CSV table of C-alpha atoms and ligand atoms in Angstrom, one decimal:
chain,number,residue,atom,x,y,z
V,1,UNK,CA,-33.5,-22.8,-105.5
V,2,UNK,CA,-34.2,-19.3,-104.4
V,3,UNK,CA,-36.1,-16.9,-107.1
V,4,UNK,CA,-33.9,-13.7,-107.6
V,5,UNK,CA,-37.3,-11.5,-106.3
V,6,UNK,CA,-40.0,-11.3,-104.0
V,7,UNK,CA,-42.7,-9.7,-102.8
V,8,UNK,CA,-42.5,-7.8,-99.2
V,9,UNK,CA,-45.7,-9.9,-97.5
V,10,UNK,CA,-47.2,-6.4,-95.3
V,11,UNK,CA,-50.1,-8.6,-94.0
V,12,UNK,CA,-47.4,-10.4,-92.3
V,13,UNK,CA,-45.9,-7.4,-90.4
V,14,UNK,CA,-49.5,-6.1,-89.9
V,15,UNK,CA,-52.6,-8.5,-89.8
V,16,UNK,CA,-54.8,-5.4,-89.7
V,17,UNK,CA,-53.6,-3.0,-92.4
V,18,UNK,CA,-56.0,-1.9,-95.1
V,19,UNK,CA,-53.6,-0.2,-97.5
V,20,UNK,CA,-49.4,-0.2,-98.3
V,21,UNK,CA,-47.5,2.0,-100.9
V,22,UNK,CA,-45.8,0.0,-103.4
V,23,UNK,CA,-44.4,-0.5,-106.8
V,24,UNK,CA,-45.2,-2.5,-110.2
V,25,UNK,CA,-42.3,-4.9,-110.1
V,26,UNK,CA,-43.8,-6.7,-113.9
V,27,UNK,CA,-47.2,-6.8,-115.7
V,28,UNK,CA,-47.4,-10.9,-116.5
V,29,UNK,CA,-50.7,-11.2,-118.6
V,30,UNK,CA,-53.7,-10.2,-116.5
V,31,UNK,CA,-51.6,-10.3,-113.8
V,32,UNK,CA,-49.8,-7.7,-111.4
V,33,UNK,CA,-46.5,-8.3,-109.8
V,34,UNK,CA,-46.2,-5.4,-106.7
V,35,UNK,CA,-43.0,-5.6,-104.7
V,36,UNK,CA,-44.8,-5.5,-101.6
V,37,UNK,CA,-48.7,-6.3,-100.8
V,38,UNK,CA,-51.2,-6.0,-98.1
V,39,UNK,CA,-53.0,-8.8,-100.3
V,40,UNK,CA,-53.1,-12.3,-99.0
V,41,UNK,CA,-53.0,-14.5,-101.8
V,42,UNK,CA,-54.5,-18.0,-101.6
V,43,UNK,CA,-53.1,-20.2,-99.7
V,44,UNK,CA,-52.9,-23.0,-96.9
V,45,UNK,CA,-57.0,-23.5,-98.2
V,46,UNK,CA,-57.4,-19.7,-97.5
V,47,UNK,CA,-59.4,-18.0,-100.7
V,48,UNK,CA,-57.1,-14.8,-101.8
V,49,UNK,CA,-58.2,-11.4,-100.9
V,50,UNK,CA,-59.9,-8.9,-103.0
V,51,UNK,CA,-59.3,-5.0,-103.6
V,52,UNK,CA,-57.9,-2.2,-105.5
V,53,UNK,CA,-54.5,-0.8,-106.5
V,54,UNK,CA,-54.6,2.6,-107.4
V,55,UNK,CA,-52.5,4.5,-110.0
V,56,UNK,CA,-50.7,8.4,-109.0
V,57,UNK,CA,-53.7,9.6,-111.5
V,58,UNK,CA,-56.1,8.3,-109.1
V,59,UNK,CA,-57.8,5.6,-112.0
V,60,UNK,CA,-58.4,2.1,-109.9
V,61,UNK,CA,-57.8,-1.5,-111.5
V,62,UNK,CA,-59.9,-3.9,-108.8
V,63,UNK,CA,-58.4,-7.3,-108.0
V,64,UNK,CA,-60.6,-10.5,-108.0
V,65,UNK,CA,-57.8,-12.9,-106.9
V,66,UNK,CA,-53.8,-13.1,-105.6
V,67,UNK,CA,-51.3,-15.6,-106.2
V,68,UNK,CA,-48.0,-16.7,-104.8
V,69,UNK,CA,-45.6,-18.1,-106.9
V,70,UNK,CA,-41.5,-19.2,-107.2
V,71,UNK,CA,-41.5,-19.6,-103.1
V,72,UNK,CA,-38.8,-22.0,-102.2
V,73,UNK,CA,-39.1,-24.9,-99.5
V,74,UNK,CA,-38.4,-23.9,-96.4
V,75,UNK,CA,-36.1,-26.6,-95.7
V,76,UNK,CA,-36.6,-26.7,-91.3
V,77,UNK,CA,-36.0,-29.7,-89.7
V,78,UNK,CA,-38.9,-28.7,-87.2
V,79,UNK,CA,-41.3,-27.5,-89.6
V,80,UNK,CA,-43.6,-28.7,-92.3
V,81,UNK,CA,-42.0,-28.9,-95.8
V,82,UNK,CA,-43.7,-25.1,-96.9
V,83,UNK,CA,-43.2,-23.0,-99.7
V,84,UNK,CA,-41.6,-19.4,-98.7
V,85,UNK,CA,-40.7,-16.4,-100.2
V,86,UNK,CA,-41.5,-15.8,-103.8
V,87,UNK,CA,-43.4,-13.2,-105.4
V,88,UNK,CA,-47.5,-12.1,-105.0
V,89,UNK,CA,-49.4,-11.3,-108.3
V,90,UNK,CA,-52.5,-9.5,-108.5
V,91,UNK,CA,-55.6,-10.7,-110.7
V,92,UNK,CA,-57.3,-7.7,-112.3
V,93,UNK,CA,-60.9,-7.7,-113.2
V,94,UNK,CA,-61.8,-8.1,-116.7
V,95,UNK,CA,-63.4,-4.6,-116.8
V,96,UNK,CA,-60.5,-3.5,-115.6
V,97,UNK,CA,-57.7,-4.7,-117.5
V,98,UNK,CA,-57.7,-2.6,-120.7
V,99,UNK,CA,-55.5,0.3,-118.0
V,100,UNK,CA,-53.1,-2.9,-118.0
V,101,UNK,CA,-51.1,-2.1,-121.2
V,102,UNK,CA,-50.6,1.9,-120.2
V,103,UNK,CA,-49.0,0.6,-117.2
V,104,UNK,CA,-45.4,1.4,-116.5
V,105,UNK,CA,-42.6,-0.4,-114.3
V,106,UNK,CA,-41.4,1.0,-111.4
V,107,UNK,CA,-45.2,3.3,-111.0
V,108,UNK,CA,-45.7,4.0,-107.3
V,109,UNK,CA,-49.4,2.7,-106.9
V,110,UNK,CA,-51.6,2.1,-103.5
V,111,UNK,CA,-53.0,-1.1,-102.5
V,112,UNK,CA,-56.0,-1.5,-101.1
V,113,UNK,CA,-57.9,-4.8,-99.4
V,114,UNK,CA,-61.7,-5.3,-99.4
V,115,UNK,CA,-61.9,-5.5,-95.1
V,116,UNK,CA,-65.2,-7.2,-94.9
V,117,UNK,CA,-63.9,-9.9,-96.7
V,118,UNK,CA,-61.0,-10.4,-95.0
V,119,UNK,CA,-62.0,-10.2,-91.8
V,120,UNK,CA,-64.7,-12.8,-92.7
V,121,UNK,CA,-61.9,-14.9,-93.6
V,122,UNK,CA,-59.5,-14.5,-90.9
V,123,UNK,CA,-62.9,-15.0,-89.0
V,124,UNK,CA,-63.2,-18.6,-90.5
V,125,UNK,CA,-60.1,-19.2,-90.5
V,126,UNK,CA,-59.7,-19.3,-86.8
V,127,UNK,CA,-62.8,-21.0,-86.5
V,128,UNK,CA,-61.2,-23.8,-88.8
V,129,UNK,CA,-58.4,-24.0,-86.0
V,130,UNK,CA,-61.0,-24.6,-83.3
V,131,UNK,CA,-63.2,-27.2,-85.2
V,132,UNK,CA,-59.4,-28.9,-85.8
V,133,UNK,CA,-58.5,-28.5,-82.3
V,134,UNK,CA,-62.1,-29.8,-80.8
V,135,UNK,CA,-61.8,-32.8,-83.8
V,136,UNK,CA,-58.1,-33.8,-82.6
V,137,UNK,CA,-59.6,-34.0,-78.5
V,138,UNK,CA,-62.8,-36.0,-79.7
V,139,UNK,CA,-61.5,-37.7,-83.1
V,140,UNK,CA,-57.9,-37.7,-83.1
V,141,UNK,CA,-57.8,-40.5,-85.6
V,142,UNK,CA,-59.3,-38.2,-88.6
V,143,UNK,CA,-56.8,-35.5,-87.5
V,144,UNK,CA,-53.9,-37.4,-88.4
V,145,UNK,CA,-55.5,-38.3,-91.6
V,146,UNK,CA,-56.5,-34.6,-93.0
V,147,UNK,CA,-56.9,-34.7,-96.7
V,148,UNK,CA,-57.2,-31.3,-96.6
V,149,UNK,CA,-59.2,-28.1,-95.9
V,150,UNK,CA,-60.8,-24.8,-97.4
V,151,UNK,CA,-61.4,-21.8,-95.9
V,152,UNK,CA,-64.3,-19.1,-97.6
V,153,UNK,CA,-65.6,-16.4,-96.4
V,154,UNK,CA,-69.0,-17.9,-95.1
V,155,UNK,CA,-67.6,-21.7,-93.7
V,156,UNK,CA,-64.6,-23.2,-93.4
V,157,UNK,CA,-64.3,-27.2,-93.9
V,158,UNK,CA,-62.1,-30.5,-93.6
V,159,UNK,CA,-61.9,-33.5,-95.1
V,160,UNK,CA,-60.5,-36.8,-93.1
V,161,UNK,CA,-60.0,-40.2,-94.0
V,162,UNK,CA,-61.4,-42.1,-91.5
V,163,UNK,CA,-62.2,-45.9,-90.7
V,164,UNK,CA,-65.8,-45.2,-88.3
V,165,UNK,CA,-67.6,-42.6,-89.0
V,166,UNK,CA,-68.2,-39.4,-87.2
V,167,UNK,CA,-71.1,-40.1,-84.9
V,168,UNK,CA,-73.9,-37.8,-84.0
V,169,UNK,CA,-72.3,-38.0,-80.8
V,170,UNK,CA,-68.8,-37.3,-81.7
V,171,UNK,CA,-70.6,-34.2,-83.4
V,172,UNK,CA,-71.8,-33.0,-80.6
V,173,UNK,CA,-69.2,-33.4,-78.7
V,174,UNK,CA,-67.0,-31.4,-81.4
V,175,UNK,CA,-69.1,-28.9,-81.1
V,176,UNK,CA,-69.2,-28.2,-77.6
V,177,UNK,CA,-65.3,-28.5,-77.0
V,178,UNK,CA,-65.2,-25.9,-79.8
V,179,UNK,CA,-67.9,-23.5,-79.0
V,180,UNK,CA,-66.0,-23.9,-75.4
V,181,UNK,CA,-63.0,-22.2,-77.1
V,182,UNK,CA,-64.7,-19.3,-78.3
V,183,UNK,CA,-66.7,-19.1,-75.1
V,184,UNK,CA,-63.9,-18.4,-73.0
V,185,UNK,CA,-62.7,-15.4,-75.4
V,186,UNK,CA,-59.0,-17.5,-75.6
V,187,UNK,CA,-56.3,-14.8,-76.7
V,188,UNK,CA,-54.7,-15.8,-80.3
V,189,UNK,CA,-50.9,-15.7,-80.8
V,190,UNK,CA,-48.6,-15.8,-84.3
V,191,UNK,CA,-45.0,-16.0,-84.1
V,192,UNK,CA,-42.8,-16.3,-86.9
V,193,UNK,CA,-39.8,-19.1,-86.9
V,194,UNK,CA,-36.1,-17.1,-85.9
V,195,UNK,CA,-34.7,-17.9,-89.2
V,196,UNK,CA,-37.3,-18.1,-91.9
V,197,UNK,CA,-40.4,-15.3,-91.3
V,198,UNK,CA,-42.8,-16.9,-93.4
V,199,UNK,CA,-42.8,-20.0,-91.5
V,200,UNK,CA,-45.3,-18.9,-88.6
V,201,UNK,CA,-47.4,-20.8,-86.2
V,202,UNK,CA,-51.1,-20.3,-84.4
V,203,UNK,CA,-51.3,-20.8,-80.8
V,204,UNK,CA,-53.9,-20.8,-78.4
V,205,UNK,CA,-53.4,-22.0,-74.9
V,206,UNK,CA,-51.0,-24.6,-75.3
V,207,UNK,CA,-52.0,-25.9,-78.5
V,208,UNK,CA,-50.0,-24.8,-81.6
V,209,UNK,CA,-50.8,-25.0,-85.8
V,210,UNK,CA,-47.9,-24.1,-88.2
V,211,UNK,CA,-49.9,-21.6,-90.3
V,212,UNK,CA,-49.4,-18.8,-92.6
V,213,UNK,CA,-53.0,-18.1,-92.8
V,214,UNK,CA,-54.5,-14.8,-91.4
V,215,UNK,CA,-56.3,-14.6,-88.5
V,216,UNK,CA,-58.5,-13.3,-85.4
V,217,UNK,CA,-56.4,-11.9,-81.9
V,218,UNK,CA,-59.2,-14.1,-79.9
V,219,UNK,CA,-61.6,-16.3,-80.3
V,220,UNK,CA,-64.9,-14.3,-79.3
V,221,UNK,CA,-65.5,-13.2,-82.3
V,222,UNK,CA,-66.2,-16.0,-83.9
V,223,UNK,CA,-69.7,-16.5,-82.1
V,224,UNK,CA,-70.8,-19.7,-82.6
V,225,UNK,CA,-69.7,-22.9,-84.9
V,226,UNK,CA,-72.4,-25.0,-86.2
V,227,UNK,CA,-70.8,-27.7,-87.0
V,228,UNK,CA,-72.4,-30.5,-89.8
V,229,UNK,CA,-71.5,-33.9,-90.7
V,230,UNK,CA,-71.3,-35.2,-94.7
V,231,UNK,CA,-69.9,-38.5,-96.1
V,232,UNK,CA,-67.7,-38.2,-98.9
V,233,UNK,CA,-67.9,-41.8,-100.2
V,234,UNK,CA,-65.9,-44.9,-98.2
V,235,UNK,CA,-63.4,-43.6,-95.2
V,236,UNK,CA,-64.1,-40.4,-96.3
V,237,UNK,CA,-65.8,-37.8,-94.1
V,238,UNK,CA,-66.3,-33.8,-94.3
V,239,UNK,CA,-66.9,-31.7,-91.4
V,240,UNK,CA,-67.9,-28.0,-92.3
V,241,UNK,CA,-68.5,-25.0,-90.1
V,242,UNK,CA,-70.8,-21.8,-90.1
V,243,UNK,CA,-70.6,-19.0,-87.7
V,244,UNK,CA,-74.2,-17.6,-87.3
V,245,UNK,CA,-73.5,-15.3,-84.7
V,246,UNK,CA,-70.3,-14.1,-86.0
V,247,UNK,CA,-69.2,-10.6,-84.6
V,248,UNK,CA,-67.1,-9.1,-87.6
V,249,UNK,CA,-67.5,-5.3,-86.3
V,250,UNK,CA,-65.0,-6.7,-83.4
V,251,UNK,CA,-62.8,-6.9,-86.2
V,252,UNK,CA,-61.0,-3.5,-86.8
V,253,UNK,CA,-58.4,-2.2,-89.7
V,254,UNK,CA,-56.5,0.9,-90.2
V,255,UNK,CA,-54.6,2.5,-92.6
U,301,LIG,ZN1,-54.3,-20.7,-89.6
């Protein structure tokens, strides 16, 4: 069933926008409801953004985390079973949260994002895609079996279920096939389904990820992926990345 609001998702319609307008739909606890957001909330392993929404009186309330909630599935045949629409809330910091109760509905507010940090994580985020990508050519039996992913600012990582283990030889060649990817500078597509926007897909080349996730135009700028092996117990295996030589100043916002 389809919640009666939702949140306008800006970061959609513009990856690279610092700042929208927008207005305080409901106040819900600690939490902010705005109408519409640059603010990625978690999501699809992604950690949530972080930044400010600022009041007409120019006083700041900082957000430490973002939230989607009430999305619907999106019901495509030819699409994984996600959640879209709903509405984005905003976690304000506990220093901040005593401006919470002087807070009125309808209060035209700017919101901001903290840059750095998301362009870290779209950074590792497309990285994630590559190590995925280089795992499905090398290991295509843990692909299959994902258990599941999570994506920070400083390393991204999976975890398969697999019956042999990753090799040191599998490893390396993981890592080659992906540092191939970013070698060549490959250009970085999303496209949105006709029907329902917030289903969207990654491609690269000819390989293609449904993902809502935010992410780099190429893959230069991700440097290098160090990739490392660790068991998580029987069948279990987790392959995490680091990007040393990441080039986050390639990564520009605007206003
Ligand atoms: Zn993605």
């Amino acid at each position: 069933m389809k919640f009666h609001r939702q949140t306008e998702k800006v970061y959609y319609k513009n990856p690279y926008l610092s700042c929208c307008t927008a207005e305080i739909v409901k106040i819900d606890g600690e939490w902010i409801e705005l109408n519409s957001t640059v603010a990625y909330p978690e999501g699809g392993g992604q950690d949530a953004d972080h930044g400010e929404i600022v009041l007409p009186n120019g006083k700041s309330l900082r957000f430490i985390d973002v939230k989607k909630m009430y999305g619907h599935s999106a019901g495509l045949a030819d699409f994984p079973d996600i959640q879209v629409d709903g509405i984005i809330l905003h976690l304000i910091h506990p220093e901040d949260q005593y401006l919470l109760a002087a807070l009125l509905i309808g209060t035209k507010v700017t919101v901001s994002i903290d840059i750095q940090r998301r362009a870290a994580l779209s950074l590792s985020h497309t990285a994630s895609h590559l190590l995925y990508l280089a795992v499905g050519i090398h290991r295509p039996d843990a692909v299959v079996n994902t258990l599941g992913c999570h994506i920070k600012i400083e390393s991204a990582r999976f975890d398969f279920a697999v019956k042999t283990r990753i090799s040191s030889d599998d490893l390396e060649r993981i890592q080659a096939t992906a540092n191939g990817f970013i070698e060549r500078n490959l250009s970085i597509t999303v496209d949105s389904h006709p029907e329902i926007p917030d289903a969207r897909t990654w491609r690269c080349e000819d390989y293609k990820i449904p993902c809502g996730g935010t992410h780099l135009d190429a893959t230069g700028a991700v440097g290098k992926l160090l990739i490392k092996r660790k068991s998580l117990g029987a069948g279990k295996e987790r392959l995490s990345c680091e990007f040393p030589e990441a080039k986050l100043e390639l990564i520009r916002f605007h206003d």
